mmCIF file of C-alpha atoms in Angstrom:
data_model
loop_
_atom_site.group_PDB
_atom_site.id
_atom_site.type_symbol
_atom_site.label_atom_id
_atom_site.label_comp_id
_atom_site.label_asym_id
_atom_site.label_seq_id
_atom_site.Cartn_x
_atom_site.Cartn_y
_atom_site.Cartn_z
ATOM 1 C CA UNK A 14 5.717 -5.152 -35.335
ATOM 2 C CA UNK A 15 5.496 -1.763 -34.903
ATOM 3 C CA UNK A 16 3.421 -0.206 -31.390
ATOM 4 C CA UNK A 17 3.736 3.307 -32.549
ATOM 5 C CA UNK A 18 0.513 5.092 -32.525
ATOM 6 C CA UNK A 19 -0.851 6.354 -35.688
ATOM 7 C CA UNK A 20 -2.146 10.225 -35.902
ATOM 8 C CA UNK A 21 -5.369 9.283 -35.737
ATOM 9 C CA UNK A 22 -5.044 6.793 -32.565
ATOM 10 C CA UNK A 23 -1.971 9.546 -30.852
ATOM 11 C CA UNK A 24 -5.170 12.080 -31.229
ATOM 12 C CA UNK A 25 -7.774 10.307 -29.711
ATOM 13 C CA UNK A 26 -5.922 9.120 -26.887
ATOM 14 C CA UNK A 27 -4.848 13.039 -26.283
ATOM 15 C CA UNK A 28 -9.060 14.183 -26.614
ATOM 16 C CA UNK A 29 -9.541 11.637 -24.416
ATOM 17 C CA UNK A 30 -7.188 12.143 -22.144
ATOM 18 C CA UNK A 31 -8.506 15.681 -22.003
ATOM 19 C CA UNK A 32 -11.856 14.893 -21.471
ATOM 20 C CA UNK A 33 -11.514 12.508 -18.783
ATOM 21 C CA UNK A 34 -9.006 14.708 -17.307
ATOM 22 C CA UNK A 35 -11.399 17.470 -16.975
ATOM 23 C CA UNK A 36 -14.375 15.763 -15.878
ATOM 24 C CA UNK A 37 -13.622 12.760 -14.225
ATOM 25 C CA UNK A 38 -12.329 14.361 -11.377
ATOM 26 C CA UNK A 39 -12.171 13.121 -7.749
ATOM 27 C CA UNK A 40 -14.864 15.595 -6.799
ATOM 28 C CA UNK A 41 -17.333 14.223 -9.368
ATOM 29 C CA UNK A 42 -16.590 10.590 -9.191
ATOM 30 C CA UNK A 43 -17.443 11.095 -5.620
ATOM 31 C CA UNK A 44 -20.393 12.965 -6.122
ATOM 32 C CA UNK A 45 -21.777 10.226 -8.587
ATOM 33 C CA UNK A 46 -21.084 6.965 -5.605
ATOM 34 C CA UNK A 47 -21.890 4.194 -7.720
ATOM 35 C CA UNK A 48 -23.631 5.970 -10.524
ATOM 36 C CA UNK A 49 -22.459 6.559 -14.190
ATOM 37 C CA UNK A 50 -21.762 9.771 -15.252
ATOM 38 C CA UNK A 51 -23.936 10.489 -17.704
ATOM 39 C CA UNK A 52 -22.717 13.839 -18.714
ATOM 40 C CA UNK A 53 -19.168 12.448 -19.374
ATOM 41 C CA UNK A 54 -20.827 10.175 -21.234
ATOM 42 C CA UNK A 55 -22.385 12.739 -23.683
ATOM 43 C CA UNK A 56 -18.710 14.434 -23.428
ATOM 44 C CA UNK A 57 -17.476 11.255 -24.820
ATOM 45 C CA UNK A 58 -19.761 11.094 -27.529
ATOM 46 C CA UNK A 59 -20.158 13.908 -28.885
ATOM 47 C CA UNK A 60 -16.351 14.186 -29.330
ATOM 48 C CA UNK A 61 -17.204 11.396 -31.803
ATOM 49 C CA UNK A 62 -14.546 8.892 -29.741
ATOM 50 C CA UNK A 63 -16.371 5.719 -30.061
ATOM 51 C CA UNK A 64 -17.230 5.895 -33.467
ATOM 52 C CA UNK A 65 -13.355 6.903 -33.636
ATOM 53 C CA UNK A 66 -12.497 3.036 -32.725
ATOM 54 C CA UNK A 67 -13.882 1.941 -35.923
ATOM 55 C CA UNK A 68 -10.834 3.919 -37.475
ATOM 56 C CA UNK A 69 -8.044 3.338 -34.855
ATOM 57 C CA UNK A 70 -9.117 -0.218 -33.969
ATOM 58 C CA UNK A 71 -8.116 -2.205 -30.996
ATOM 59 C CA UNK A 72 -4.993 -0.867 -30.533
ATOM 60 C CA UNK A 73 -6.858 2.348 -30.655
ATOM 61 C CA UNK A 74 -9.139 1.235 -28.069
ATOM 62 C CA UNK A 75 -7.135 0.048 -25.462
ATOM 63 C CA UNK A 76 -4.701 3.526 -25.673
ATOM 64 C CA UNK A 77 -8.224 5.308 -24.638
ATOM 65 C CA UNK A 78 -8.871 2.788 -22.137
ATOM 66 C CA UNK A 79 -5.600 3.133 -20.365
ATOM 67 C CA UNK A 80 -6.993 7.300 -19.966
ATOM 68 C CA UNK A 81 -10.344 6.077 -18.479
ATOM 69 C CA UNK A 82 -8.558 3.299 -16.102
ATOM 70 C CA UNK A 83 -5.863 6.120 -14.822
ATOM 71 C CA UNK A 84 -9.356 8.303 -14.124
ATOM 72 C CA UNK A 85 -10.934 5.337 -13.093
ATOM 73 C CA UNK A 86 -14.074 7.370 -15.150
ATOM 74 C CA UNK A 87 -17.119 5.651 -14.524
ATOM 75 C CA UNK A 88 -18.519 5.173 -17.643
ATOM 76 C CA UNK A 89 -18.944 2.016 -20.351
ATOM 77 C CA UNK A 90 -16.974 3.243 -22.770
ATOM 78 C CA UNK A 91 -14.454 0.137 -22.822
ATOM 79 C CA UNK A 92 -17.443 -2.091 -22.398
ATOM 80 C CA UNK A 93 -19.557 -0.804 -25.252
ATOM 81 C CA UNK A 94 -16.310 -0.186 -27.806
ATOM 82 C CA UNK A 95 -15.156 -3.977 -27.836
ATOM 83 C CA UNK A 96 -18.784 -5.779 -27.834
ATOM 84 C CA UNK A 97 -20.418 -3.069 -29.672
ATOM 85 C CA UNK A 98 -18.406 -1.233 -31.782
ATOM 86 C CA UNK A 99 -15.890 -3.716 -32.418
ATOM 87 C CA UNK A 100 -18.305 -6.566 -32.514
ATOM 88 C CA UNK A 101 -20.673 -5.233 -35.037
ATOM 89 C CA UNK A 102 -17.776 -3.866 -37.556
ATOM 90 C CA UNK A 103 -16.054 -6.775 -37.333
ATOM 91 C CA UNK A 104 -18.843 -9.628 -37.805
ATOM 92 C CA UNK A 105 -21.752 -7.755 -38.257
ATOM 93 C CA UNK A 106 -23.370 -8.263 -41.811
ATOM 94 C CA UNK A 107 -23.761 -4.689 -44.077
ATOM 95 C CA UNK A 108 -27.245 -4.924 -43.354
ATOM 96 C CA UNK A 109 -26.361 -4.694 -39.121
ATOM 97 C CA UNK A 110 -23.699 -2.595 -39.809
ATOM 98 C CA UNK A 111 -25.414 -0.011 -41.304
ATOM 99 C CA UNK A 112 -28.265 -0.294 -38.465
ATOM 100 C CA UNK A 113 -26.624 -0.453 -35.112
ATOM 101 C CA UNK A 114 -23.323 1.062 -35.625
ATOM 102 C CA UNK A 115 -24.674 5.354 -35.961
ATOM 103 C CA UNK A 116 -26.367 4.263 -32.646
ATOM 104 C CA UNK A 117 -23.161 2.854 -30.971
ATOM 105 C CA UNK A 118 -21.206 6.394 -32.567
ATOM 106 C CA UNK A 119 -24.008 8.524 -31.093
ATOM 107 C CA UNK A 120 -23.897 6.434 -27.837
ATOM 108 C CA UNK A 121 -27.520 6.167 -28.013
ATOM 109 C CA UNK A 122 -27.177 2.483 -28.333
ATOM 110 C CA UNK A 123 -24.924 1.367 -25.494
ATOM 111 C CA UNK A 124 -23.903 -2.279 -25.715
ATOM 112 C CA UNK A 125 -22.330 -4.601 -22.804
ATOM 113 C CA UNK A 126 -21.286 -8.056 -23.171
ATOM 114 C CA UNK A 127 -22.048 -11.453 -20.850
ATOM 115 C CA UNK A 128 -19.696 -14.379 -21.806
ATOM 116 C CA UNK A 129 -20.060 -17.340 -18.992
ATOM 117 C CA UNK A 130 -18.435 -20.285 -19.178
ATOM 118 C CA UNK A 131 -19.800 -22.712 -21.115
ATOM 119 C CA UNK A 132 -23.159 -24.299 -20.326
ATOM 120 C CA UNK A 133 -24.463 -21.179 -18.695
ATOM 121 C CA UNK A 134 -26.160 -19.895 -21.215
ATOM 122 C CA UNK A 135 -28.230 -22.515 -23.526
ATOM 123 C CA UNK A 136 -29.641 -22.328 -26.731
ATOM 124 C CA UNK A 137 -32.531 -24.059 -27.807
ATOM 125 C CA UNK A 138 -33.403 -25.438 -31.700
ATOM 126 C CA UNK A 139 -35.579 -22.277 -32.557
ATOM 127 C CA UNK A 140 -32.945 -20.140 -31.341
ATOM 128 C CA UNK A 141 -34.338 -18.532 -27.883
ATOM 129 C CA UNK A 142 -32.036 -18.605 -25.138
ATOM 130 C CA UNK A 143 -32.024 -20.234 -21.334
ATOM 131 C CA UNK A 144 -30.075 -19.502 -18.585
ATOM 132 C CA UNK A 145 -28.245 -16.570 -16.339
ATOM 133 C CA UNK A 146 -24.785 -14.850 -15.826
ATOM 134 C CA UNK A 147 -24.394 -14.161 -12.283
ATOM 135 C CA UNK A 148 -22.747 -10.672 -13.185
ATOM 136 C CA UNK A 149 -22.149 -8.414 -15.852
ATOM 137 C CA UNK A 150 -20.577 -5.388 -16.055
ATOM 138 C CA UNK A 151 -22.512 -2.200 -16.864
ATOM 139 C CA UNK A 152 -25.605 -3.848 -17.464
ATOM 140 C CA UNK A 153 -27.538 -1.092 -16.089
ATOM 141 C CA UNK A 154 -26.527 1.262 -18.432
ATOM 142 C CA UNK A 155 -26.722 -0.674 -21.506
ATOM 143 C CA UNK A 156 -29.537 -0.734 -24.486
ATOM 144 C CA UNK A 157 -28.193 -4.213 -25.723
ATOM 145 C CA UNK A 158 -26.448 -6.742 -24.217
ATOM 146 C CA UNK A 159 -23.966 -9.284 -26.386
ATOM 147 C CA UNK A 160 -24.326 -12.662 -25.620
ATOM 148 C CA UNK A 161 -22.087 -15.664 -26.061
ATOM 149 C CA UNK A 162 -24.101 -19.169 -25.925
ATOM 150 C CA UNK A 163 -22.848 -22.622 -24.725
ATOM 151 C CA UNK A 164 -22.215 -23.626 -29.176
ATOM 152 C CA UNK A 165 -20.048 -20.508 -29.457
ATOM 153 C CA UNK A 166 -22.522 -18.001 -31.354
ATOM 154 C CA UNK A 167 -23.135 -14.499 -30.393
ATOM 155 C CA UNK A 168 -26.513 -12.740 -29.916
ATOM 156 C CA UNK A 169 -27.185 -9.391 -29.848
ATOM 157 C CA UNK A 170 -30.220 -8.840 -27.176
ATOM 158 C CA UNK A 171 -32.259 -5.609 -25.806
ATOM 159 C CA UNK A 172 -32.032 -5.039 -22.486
ATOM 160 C CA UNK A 173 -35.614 -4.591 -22.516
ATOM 161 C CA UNK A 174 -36.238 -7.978 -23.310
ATOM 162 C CA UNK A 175 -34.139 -9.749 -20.738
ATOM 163 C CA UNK A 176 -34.853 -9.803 -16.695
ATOM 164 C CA UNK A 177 -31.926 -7.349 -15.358
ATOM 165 C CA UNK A 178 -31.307 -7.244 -11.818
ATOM 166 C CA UNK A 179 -28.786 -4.678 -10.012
ATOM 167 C CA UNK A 180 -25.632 -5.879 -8.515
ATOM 168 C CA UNK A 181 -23.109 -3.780 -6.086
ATOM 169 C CA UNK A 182 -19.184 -5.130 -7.247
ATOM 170 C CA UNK A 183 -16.186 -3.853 -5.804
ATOM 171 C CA UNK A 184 -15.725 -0.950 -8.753
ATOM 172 C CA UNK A 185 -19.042 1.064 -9.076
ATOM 173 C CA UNK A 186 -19.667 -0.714 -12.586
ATOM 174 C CA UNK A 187 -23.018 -0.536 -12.731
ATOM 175 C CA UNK A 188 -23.633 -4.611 -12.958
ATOM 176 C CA UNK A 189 -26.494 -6.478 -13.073
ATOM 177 C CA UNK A 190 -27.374 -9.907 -13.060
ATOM 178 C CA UNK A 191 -28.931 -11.336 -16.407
ATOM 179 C CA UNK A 192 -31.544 -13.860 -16.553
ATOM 180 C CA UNK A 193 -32.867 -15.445 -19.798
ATOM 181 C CA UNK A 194 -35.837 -16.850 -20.300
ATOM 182 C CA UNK A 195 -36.221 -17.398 -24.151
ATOM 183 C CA UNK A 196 -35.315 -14.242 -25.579
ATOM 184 C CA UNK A 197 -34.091 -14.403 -29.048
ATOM 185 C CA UNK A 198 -31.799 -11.464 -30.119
ATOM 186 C CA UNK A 199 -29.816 -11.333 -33.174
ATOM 187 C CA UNK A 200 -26.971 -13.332 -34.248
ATOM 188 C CA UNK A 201 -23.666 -11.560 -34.973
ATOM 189 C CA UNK A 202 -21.300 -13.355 -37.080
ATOM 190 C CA UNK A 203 -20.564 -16.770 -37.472
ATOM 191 C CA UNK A 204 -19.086 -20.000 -35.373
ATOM 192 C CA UNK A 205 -15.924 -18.300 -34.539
ATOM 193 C CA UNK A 206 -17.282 -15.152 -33.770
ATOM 194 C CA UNK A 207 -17.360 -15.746 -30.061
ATOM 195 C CA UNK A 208 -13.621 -16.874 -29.462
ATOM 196 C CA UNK A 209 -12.500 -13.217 -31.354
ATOM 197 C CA UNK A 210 -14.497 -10.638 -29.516
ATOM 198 C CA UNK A 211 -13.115 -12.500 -25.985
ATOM 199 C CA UNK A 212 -9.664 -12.234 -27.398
ATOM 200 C CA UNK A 213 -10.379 -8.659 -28.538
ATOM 201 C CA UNK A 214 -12.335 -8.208 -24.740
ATOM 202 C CA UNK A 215 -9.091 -9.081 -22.568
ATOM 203 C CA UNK A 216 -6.722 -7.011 -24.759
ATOM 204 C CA UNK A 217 -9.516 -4.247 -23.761
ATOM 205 C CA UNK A 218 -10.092 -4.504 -20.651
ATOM 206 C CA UNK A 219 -5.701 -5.454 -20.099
ATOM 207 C CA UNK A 220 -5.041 -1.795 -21.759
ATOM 208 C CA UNK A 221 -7.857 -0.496 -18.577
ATOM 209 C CA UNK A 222 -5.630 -2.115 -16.150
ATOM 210 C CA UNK A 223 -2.923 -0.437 -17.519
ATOM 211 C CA UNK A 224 -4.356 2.285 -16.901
ATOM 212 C CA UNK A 225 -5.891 1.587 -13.537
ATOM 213 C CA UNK A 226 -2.114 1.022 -12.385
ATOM 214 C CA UNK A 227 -0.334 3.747 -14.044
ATOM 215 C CA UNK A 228 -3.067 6.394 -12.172
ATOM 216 C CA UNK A 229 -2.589 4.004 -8.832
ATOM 217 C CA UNK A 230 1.215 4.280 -9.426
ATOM 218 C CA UNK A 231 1.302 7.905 -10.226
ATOM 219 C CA UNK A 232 -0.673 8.938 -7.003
ATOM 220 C CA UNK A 233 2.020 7.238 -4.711
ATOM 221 C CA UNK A 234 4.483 8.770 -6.789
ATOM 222 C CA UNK A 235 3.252 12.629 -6.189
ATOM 223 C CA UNK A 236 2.138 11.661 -2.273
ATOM 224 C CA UNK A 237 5.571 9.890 -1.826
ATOM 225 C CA UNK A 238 7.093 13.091 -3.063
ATOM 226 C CA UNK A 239 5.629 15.571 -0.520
ATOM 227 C CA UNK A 240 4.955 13.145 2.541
ATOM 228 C CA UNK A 241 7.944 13.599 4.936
ATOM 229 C CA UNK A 242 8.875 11.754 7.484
ATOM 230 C CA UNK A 243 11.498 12.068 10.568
ATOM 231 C CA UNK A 244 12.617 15.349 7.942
ATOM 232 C CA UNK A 245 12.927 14.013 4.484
ATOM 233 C CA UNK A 246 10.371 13.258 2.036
ATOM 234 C CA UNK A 247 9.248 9.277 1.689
ATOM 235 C CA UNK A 248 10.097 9.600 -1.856
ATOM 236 C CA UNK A 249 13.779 9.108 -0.853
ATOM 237 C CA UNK A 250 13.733 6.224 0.972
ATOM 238 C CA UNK A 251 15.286 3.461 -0.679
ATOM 239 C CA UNK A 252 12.333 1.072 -0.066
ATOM 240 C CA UNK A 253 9.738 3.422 -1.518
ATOM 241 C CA UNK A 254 11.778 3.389 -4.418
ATOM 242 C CA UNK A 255 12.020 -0.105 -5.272
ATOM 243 C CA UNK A 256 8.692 -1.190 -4.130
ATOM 244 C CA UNK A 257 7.718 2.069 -6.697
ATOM 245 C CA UNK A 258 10.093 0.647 -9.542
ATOM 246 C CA UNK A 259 8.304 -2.829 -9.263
ATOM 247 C CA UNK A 260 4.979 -1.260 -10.346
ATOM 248 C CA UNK A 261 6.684 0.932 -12.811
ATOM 249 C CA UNK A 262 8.180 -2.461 -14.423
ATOM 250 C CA UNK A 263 4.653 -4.395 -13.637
ATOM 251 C CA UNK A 264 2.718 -1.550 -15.041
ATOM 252 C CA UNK A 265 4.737 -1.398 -18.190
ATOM 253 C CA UNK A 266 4.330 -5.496 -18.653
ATOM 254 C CA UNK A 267 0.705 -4.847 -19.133
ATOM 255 C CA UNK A 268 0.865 -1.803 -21.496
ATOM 256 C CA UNK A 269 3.296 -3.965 -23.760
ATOM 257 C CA UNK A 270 1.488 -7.344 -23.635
ATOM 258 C CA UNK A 271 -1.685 -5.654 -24.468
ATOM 259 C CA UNK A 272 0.014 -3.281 -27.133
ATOM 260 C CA UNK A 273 1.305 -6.628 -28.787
ATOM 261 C CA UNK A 274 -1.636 -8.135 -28.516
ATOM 262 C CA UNK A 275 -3.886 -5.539 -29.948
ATOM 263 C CA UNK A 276 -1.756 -4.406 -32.839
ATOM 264 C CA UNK A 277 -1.963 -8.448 -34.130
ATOM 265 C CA UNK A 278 -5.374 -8.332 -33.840
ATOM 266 C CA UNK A 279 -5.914 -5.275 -35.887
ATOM 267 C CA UNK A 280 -3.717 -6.448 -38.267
ATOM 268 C CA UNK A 281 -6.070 -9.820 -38.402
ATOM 269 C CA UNK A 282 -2.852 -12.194 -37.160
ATOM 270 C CA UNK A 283 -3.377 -14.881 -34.206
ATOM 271 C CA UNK A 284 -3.453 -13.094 -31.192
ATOM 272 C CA UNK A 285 -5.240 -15.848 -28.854
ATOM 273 C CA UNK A 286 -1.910 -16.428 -26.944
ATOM 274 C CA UNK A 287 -1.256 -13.013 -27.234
ATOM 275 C CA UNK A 288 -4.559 -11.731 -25.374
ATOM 276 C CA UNK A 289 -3.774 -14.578 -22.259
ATOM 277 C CA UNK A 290 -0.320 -13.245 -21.758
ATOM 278 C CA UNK A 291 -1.827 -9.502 -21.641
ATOM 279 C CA UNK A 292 -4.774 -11.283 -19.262
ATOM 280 C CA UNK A 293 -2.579 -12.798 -17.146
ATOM 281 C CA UNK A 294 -0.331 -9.491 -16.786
ATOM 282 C CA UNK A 295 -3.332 -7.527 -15.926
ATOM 283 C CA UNK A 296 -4.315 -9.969 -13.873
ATOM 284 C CA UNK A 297 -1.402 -10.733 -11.666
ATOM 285 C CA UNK A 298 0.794 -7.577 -11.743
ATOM 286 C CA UNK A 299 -2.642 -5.489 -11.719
ATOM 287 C CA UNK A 300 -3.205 -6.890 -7.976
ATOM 288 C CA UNK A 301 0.291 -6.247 -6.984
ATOM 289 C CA UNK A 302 0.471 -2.905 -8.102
ATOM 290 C CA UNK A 303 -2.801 -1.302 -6.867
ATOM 291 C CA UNK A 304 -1.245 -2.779 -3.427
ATOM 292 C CA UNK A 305 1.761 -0.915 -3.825
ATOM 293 C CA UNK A 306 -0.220 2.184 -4.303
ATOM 294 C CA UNK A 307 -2.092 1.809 -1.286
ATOM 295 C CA UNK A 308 0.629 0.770 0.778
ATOM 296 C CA UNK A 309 2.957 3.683 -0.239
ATOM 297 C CA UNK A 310 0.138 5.629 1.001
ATOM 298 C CA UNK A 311 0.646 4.491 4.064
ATOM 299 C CA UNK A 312 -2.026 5.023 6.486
ATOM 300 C CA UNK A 313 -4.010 7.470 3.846
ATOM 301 C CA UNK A 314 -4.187 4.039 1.323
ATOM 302 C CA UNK A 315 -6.711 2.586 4.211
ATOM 303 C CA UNK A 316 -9.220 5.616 3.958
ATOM 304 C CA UNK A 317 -11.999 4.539 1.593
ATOM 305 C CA UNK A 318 -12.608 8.350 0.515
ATOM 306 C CA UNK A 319 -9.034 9.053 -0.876
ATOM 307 C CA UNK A 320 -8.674 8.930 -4.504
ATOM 308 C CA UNK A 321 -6.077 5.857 -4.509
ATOM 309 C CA UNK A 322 -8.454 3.268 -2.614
ATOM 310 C CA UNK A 323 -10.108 3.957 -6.258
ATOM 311 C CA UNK A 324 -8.099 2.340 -8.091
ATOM 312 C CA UNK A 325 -7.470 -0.022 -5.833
ATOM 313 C CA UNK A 326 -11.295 -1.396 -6.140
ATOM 314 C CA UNK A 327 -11.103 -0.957 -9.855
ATOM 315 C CA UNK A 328 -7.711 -3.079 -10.285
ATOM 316 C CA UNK A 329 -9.198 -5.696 -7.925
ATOM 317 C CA UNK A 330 -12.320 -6.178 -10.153
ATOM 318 C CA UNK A 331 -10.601 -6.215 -13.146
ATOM 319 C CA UNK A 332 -8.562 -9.118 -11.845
ATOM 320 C CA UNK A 333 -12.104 -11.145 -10.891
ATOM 321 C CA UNK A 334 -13.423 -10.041 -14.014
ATOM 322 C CA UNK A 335 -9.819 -11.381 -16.303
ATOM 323 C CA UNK A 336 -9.936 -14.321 -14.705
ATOM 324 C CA UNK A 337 -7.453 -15.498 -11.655
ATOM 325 C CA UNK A 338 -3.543 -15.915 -13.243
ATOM 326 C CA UNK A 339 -4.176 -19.134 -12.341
ATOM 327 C CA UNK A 340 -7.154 -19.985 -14.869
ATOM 328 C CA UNK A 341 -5.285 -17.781 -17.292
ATOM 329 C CA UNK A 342 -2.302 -20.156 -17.373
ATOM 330 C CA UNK A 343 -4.134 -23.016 -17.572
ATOM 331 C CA UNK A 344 -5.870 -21.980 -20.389
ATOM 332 C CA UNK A 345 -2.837 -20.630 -22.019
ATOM 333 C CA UNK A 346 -1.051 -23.986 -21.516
ATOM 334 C CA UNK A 347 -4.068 -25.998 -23.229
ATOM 335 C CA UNK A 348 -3.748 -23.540 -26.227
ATOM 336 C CA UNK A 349 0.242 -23.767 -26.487
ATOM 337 C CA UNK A 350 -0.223 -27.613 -26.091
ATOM 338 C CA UNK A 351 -2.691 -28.470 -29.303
ATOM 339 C CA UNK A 352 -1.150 -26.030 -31.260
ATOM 340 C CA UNK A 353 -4.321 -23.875 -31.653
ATOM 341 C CA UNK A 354 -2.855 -20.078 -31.626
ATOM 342 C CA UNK A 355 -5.261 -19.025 -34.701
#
């Protein structure tokens, strides 16, 4: 296997990089509270980087979701590339493909995706769907809404058409709860299609934790440096150090595991096993290293308008929203143990 970026992927995670840099700042994520920003959204677009993933894949994806975790930039451009983008190119018929993907370039079509556990979400015989998902992320924002039912098939619903009501998380994600009450939607692909996009979902959302942890660990890192105390700066305190070098080494166990993980899946190999291990990663070490940030912040880590509590909130909901290590490793076990890694 080979994790080194191709042209194409090395420049869009530097344009994106850019553009998050310059615009989701500190100043203008606080300005927005719990709000998307809707003019980094355009940004996005316009710079043509969703329609970009269709090109530079899931790998692809989850190097431009690592810059939008380290900005924590509130905007659903991790959510909409892996059940919209990804989705559609991937199981979409030529006929779907040709209709939904300019909108999901354009980001006129913004698409979010509810997967419950099974038995949430029932289908009846014509095909309308019953039931709710307590939480999804960025439902407020989205046009569409991708929806996994209790037999495994996806449906593609507007937003329009469903009962959306708002929910506050710990990240400002712009959640809602869904309620269905016979809508219909659209199928995309067939039986298995369900199974893939949450693989391809927890490599995506792994490579935002990433990212999430390498901006937490980077803040302690340049407040470390300059903080002094009884005459020398934090930074060379032995403690700091190691309790630093742990979320350096935790922080580079979910880049890798979700590198892996992504790169089989582009290249269509069994990456099931592959997207639990990243899961679990982002899951665990994720929690212990937006900790460390805080804590190396000492007192400063406890005020809930400096930039690290951030990504503390965002590494804590992407841990509820991966699913406890726990879960993770039970699930992993169940897939090692029937032999089922396709």
């Amino acid at each position: 296997m080979d994790f080194t970026p191709t042209e194409e992927q090395t420049a869009a995670q530097e344009l994106a990089a850019r553009i998050f840099g310059d615009l989701a700042t500190h100043e203008r994520l606080t300005a927005a509270g719990a709000d998307t920003d809707a003019e980094l959204w355009k940004a996005l677009c316009a710079a043509g980087l969703p329609g970009a993933i269709e090109e530079t894949g899931l790998l692809g994806l989850v190097l431009i979701a690592e810059e939008q975790g380290r900005t924590t930039a509130q905007v659903p451009f991790t959510a909409s590339c892996v059940y919209g983008i990804l989705a559609v190119a991937r199981h979409g018929t030529d006929e779907q493909r040709e209709r939904l993907l300019p909108g999901l370039r354009d980001g006129t079509t913004v698409v979010t995706g509810a997967f419950p556990p099974a038995g949430h979400v029932r289908a009846a015989g014509d095909g309308s769907l019953t039931g709710a998902v307590e939480w999804v992320p960025w439902l407020r924002d989205a046009t569409h809404v991708l929806v996994a039912d209790e037999d495994g098939a996806l449906r593609l619903l507007p937003t329009a058409e469903v009962a959306v009501a708002p929910v506050e998380l710990t990240a400002p994600w712009a959640a809602g709860r869904l309620v269905l009450d016979g809508a219909r939607g659209e199928r995309i692909g067939g039986a298995g299609a369900r199974a893939d996009m949450l693989t391809a979902a927890r490599i995506a959302f792994a490579g935002l934790q990433a990212g999430v942890c390498a901006g937490s660990l980077a803040r302690a890192v340049a407040y470390t440096a300059v903080r002094e105390q009884f005459g020398r700066p934090l930074a060379t305190r032995q403690a700091v150090q190691l309790r630093a070098a742990d979320a350096y080494m935790d922080t580079e166990a979910i880049r890798v595991t979700s590198y892996e993980a992504a790169w089989r899946y582009d290249q269509r190999l069994p990456a099931a096993e592959h997207a639990l291990t990243a899961a679990w990663w982002a899951s665990e070490a994720g929690k212990r290293v937006v900790h460390a940030g805080q804590h190396l912040h000492g007192g400063m880590g406890a005020d809930l308008d400096h930039p690290v509590h951030r990504h503390f909130l965002w590494g804590r909901q992407l841990d509820a929203y991966l699913g406890c290590g726990t879960e993770l490793l039970a699930e992993l076990g169940d897939l090692i143990a029937n032999g089922d890694l396709s």
